[in-house]
mmCIF file of C-alpha atoms and ligand atoms in Angstrom:
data_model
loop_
_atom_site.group_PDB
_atom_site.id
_atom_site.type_symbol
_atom_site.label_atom_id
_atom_site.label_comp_id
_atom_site.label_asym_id
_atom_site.label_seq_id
_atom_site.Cartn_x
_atom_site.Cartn_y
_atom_site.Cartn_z
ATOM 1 C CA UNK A 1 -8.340 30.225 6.107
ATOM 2 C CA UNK A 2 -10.476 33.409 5.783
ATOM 3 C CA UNK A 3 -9.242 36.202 7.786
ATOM 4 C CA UNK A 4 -12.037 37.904 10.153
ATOM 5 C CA UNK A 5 -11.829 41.637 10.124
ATOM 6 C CA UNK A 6 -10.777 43.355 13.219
ATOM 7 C CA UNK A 7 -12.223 46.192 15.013
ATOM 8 C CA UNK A 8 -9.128 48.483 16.233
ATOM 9 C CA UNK A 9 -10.830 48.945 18.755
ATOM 10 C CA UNK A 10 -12.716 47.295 21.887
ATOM 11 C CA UNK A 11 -11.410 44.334 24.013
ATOM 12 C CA UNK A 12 -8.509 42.223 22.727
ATOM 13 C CA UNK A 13 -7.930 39.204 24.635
ATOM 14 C CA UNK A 14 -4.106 38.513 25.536
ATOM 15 C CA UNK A 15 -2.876 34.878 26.073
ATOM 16 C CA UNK A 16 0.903 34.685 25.810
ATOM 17 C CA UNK A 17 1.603 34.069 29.514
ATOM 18 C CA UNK A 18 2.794 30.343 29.536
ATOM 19 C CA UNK A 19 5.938 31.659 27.757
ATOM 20 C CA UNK A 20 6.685 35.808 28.711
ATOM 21 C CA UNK A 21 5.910 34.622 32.504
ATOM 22 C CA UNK A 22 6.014 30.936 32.767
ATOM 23 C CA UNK A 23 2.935 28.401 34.225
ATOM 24 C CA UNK A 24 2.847 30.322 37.167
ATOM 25 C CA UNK A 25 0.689 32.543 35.821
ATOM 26 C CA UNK A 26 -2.000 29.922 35.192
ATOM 27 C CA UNK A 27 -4.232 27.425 37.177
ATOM 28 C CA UNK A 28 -5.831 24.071 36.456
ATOM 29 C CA UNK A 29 -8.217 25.487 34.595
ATOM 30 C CA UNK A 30 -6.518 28.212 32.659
ATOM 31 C CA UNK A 31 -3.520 26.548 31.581
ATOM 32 C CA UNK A 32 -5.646 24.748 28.913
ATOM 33 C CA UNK A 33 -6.219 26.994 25.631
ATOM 34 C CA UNK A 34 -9.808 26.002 25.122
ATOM 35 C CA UNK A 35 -11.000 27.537 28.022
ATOM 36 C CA UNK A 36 -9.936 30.558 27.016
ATOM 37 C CA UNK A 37 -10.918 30.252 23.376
ATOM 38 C CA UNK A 38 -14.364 29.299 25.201
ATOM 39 C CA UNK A 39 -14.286 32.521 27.631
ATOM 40 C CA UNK A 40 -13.796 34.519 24.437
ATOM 41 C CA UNK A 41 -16.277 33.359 22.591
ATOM 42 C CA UNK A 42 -18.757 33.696 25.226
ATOM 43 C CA UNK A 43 -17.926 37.143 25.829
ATOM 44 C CA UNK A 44 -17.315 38.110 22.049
ATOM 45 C CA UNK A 45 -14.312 39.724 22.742
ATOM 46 C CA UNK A 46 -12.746 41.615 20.004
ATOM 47 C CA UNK A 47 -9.513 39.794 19.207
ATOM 48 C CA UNK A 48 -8.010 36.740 20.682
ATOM 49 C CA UNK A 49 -4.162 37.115 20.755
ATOM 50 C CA UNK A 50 -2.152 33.929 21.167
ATOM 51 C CA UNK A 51 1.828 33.107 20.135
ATOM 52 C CA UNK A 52 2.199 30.321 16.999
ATOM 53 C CA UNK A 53 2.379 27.617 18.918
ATOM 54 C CA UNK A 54 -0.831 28.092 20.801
ATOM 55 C CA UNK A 55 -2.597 29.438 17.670
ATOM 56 C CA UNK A 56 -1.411 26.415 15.161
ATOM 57 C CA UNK A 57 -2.674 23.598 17.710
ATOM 58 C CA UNK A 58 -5.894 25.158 19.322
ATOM 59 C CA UNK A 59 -7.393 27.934 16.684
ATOM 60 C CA UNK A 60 -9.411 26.957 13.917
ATOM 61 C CA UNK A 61 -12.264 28.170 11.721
ATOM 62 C CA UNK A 62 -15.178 27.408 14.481
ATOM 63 C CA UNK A 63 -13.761 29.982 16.721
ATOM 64 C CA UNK A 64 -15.709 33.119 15.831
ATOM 65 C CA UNK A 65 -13.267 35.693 17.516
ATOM 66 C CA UNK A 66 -10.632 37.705 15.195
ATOM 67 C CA UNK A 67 -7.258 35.962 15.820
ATOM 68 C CA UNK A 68 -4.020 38.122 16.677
ATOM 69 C CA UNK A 69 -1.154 36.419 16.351
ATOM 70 C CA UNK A 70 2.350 37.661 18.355
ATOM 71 C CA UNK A 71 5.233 37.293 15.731
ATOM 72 C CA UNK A 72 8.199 37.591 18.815
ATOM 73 C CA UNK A 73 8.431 35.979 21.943
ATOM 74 C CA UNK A 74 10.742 35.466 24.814
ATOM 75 C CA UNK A 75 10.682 34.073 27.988
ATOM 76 C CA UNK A 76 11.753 35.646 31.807
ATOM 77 C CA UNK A 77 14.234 32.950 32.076
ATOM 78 C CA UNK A 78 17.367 35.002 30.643
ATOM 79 C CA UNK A 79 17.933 38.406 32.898
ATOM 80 C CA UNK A 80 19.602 40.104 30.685
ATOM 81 C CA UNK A 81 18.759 43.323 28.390
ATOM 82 C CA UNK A 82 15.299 42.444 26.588
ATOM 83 C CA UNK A 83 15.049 41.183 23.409
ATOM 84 C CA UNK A 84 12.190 38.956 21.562
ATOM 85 C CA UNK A 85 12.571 37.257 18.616
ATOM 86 C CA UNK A 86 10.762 36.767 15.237
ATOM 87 C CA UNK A 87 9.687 33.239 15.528
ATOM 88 C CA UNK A 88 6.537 33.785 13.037
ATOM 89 C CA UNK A 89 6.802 35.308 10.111
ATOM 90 C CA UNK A 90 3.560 37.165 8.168
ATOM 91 C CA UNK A 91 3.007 34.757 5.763
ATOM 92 C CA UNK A 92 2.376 32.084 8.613
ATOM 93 C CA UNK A 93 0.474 34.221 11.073
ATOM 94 C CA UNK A 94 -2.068 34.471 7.354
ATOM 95 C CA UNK A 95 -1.913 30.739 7.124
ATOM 96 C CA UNK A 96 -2.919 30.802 10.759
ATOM 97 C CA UNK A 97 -5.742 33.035 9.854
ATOM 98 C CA UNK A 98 -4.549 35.954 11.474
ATOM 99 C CA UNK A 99 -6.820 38.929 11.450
ATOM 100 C CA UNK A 100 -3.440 41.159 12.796
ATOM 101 C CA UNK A 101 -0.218 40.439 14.069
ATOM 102 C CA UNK A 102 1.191 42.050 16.636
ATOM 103 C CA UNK A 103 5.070 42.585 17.933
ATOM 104 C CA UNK A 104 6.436 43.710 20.854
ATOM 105 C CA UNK A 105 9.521 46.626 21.160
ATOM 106 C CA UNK A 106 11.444 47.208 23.763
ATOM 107 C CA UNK A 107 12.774 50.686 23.296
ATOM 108 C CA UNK A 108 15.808 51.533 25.631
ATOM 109 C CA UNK A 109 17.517 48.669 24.987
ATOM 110 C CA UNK A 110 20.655 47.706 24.413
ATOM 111 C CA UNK A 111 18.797 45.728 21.197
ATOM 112 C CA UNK A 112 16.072 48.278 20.046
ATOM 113 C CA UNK A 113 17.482 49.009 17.097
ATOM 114 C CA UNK A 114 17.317 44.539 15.975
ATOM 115 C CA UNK A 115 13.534 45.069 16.921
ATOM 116 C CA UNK A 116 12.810 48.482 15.594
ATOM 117 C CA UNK A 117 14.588 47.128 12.645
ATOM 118 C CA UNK A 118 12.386 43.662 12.145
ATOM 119 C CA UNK A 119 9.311 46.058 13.140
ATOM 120 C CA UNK A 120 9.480 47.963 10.281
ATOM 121 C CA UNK A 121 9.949 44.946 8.005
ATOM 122 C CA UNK A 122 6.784 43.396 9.406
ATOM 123 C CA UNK A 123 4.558 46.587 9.017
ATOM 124 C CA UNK A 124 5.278 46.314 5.353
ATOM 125 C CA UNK A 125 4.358 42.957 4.560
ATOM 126 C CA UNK A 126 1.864 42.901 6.849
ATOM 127 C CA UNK A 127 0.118 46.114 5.000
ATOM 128 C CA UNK A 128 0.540 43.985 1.460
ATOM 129 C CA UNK A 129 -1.644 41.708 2.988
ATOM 130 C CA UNK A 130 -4.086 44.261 4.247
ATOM 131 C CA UNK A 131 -3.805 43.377 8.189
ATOM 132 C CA UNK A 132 -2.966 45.875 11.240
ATOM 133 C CA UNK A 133 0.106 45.842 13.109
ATOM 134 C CA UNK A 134 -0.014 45.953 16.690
ATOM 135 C CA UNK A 135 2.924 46.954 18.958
ATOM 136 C CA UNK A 136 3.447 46.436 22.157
ATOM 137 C CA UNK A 137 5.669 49.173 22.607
ATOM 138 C CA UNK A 138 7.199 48.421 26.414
ATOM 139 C CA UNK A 139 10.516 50.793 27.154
ATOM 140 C CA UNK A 140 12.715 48.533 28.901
ATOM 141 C CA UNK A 141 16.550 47.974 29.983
ATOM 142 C CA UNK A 142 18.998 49.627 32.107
ATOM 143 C CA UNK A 143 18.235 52.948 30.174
ATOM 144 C CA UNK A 144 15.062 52.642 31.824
ATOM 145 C CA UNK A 145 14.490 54.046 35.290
ATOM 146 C CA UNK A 146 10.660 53.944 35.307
ATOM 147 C CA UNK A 147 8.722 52.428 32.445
ATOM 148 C CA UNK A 148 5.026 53.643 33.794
ATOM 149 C CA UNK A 149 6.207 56.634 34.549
ATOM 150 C CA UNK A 150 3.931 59.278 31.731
ATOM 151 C CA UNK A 151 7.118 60.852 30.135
ATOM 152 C CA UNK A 152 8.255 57.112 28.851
ATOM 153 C CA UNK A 153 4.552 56.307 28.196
ATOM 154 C CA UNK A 154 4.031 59.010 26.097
ATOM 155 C CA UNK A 155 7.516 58.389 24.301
ATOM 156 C CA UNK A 156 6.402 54.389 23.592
ATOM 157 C CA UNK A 157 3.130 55.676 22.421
ATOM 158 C CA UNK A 158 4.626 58.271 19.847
ATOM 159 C CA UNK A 159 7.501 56.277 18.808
ATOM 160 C CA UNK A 160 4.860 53.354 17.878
ATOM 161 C CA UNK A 161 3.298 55.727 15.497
ATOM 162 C CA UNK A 162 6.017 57.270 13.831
ATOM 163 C CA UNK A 163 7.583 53.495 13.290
ATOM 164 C CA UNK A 164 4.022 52.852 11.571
ATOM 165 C CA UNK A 165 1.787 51.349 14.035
ATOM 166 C CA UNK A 166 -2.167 50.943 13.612
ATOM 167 C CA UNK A 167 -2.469 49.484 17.106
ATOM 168 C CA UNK A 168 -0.074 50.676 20.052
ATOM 169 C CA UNK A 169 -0.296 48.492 23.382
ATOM 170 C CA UNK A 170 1.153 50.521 26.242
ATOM 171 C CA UNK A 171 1.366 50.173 30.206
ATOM 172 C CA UNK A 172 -1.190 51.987 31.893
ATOM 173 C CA UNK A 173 0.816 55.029 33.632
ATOM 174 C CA UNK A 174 1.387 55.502 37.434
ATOM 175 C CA UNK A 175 0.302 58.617 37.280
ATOM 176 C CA UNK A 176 -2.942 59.111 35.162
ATOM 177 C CA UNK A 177 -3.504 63.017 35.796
ATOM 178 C CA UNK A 178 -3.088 63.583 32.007
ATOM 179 C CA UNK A 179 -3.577 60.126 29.910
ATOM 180 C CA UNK A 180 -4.892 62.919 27.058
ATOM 181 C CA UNK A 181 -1.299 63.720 26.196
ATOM 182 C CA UNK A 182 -0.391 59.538 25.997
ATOM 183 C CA UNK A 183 -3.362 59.271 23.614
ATOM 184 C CA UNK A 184 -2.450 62.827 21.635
ATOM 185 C CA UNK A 185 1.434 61.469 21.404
ATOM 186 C CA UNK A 186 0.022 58.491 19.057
ATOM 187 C CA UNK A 187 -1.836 60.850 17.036
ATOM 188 C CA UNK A 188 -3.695 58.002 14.613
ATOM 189 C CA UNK A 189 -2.780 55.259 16.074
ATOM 190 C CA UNK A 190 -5.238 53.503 18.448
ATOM 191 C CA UNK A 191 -4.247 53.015 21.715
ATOM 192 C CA UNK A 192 -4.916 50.347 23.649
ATOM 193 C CA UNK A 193 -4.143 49.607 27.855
ATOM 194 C CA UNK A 194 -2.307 46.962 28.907
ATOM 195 C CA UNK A 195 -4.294 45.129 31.958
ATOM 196 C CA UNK A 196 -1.014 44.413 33.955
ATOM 197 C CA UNK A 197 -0.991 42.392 37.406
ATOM 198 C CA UNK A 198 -4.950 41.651 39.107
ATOM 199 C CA UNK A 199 -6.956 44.139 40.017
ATOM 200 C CA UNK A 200 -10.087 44.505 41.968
ATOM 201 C CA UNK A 201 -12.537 45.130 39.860
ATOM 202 C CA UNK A 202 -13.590 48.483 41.017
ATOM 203 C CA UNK A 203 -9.879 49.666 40.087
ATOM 204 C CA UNK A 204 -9.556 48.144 36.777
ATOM 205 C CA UNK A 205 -12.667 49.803 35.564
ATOM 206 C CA UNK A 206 -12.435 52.973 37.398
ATOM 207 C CA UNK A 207 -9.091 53.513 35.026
ATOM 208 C CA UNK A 208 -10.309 51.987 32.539
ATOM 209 C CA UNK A 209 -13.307 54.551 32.389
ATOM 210 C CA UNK A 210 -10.786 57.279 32.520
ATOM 211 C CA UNK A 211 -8.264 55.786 30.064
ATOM 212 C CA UNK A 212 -11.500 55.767 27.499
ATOM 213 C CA UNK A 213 -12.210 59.229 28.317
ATOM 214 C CA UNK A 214 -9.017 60.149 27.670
ATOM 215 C CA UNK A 215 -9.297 59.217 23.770
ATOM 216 C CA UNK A 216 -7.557 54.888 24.391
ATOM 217 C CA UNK A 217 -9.609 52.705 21.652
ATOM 218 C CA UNK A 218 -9.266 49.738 24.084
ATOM 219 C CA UNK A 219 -7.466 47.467 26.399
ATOM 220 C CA UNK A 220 -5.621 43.929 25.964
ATOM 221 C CA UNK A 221 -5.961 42.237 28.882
ATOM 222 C CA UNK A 222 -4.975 38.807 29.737
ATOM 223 C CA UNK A 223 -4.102 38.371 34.092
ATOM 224 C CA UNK A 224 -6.995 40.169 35.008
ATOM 225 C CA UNK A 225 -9.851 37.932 32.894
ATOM 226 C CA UNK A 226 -8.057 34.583 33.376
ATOM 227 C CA UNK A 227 -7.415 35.564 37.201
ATOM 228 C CA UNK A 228 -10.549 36.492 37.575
ATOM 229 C CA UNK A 229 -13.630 34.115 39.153
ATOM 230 C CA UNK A 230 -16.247 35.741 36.557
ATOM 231 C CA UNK A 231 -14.015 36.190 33.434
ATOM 232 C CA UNK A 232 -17.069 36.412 31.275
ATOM 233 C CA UNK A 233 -18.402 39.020 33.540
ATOM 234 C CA UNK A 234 -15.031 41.049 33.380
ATOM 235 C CA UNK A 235 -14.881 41.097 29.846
ATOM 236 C CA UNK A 236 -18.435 42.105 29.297
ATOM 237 C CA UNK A 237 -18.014 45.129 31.623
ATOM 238 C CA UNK A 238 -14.875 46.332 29.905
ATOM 239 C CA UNK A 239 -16.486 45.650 26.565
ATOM 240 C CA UNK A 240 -19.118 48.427 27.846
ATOM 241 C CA UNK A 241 -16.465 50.613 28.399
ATOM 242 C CA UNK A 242 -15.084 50.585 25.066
ATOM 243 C CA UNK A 243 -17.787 50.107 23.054
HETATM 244 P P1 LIG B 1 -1.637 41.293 31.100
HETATM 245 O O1 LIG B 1 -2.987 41.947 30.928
HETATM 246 O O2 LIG B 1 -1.739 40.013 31.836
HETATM 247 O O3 LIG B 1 -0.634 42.269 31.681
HETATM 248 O O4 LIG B 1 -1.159 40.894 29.655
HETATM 249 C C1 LIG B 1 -0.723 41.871 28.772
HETATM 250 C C2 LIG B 1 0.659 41.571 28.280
HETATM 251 O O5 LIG B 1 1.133 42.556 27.383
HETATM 252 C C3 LIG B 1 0.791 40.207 27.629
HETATM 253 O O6 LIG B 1 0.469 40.236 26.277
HETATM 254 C C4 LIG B 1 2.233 39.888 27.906
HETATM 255 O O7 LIG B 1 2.450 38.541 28.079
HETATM 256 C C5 LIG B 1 2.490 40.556 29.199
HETATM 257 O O8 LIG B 1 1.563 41.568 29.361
HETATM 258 C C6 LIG B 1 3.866 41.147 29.270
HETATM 259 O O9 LIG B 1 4.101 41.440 30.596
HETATM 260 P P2 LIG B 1 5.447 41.990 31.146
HETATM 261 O O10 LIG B 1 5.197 43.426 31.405
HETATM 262 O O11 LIG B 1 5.672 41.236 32.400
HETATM 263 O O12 LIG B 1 6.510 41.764 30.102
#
């Protein structure tokens, strides 16, 4: 399949819930992968990102969006330290017809260095193949007293580029006085928001607007468009934002 080229940049739609969080993120409607292939094609988001399962059985070459796929994945049933697996390698997410892949790090714990370790590996074959590496670089463990606070922000954001990021996926901080410094910690690397838990919609734009200002390329968002009653409408406003 012919990959679609990416924009690194814009409004990536997230859909890994059903297995980081479980069901219980979903309802009738939003359980079921084609409605949100068909929210993100009416919206013309910028990149669809979906796990191999979900990608292998519902994406295919009608769907006009740029297709991430998510080479690790775990689920919320085991409480200990965080670690995801590999469970796609490159070569597949290309079969797929991956436009990017994307991984997810969890500095701080008592694993980092397995996933900093199989990061690195995938940022080189993914680069022989031409495609962007995304990470979702998401400080977590006992190390870790507060993973929004800016300080570990920051740290996620720079660590993504020195580990060779093109994309870095970060939690939005709880404090936002100076998102400038998140942004200048990942030098050339874009950064994008992470949407977190639903938000009105005045509040996920408002920081949003100040998140572009501050020099993010974008958001990946998943709760707070499938969540949502309008989540064409959403993405079209946040799509303004970034544009
Ligand atoms: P949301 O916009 O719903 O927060 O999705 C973004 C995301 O990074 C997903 O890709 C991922 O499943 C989830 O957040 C991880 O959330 P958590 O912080 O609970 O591990």
């Amino acid at each position: 399949m012919a990959k679609r080229s990416i924009k690194l940049s814009g409004v990536y739609f997230a859909y890994d819930h059903g297995m980081e969080h479980g069901p219980t993120d979903f309802s009738e409607k939003s359980v079921l992968p084609e409605y949100i292939i068909e929210i993100a094609e009416k919206a013309e988001v910028d990149a669809l990102i979906l796990l191999k399962g979900t990608a292998k059985a519902y994406y295919d070459k009608k769907c006009s969006i740029p297709l991430v796929v998510k080479l690790n994945q775990k689920t919320k049933l085991y409480a200990g330290e965080s670690f995801s697996t590999q469970t796609c390698s490159v070569d597949e997410a290309v079969k797929l017809g991956a436009s990017a892949v994307g991984y997810t790090v969890y500095f701080g714990s008592k694993y980092e260095k397995w996933m900093v370790k199989e990061f690195g590996r995938i940022e080189e074959e993914a680069s022989k193949y031409g495609l962007p590496t995304i990470m979702w670089s998401y400080p977590r463990g006992a190390s870790i007293k507060d993973d929004e606070s800016p300080e570990i922000v920051s740290y996620a954001a720079r660590a993504a580029m020195e580990l060779g990021a093109d994309v870095v996926k970060l939690k939005y901080p709880n404090d936002d006085s100076n998102l400038e410094w998140i942004a200048k910690c990942a030098g050339k690397t874009h950064v994008f928001a992470a949407g977190g838990s639903k938000l009105t919609d005045d509040v996920l734009l408002e920081k949003m607007q100040r998140a572009a200002k501050a020099g993010f390329s974008g958001i990946a968002v998943g709760r707070n468009i499938f969540q949502s009653d309008d989540p064409v409408k959403r993405l079209k406003s946040l799509k303004a934002i970034f544009s």
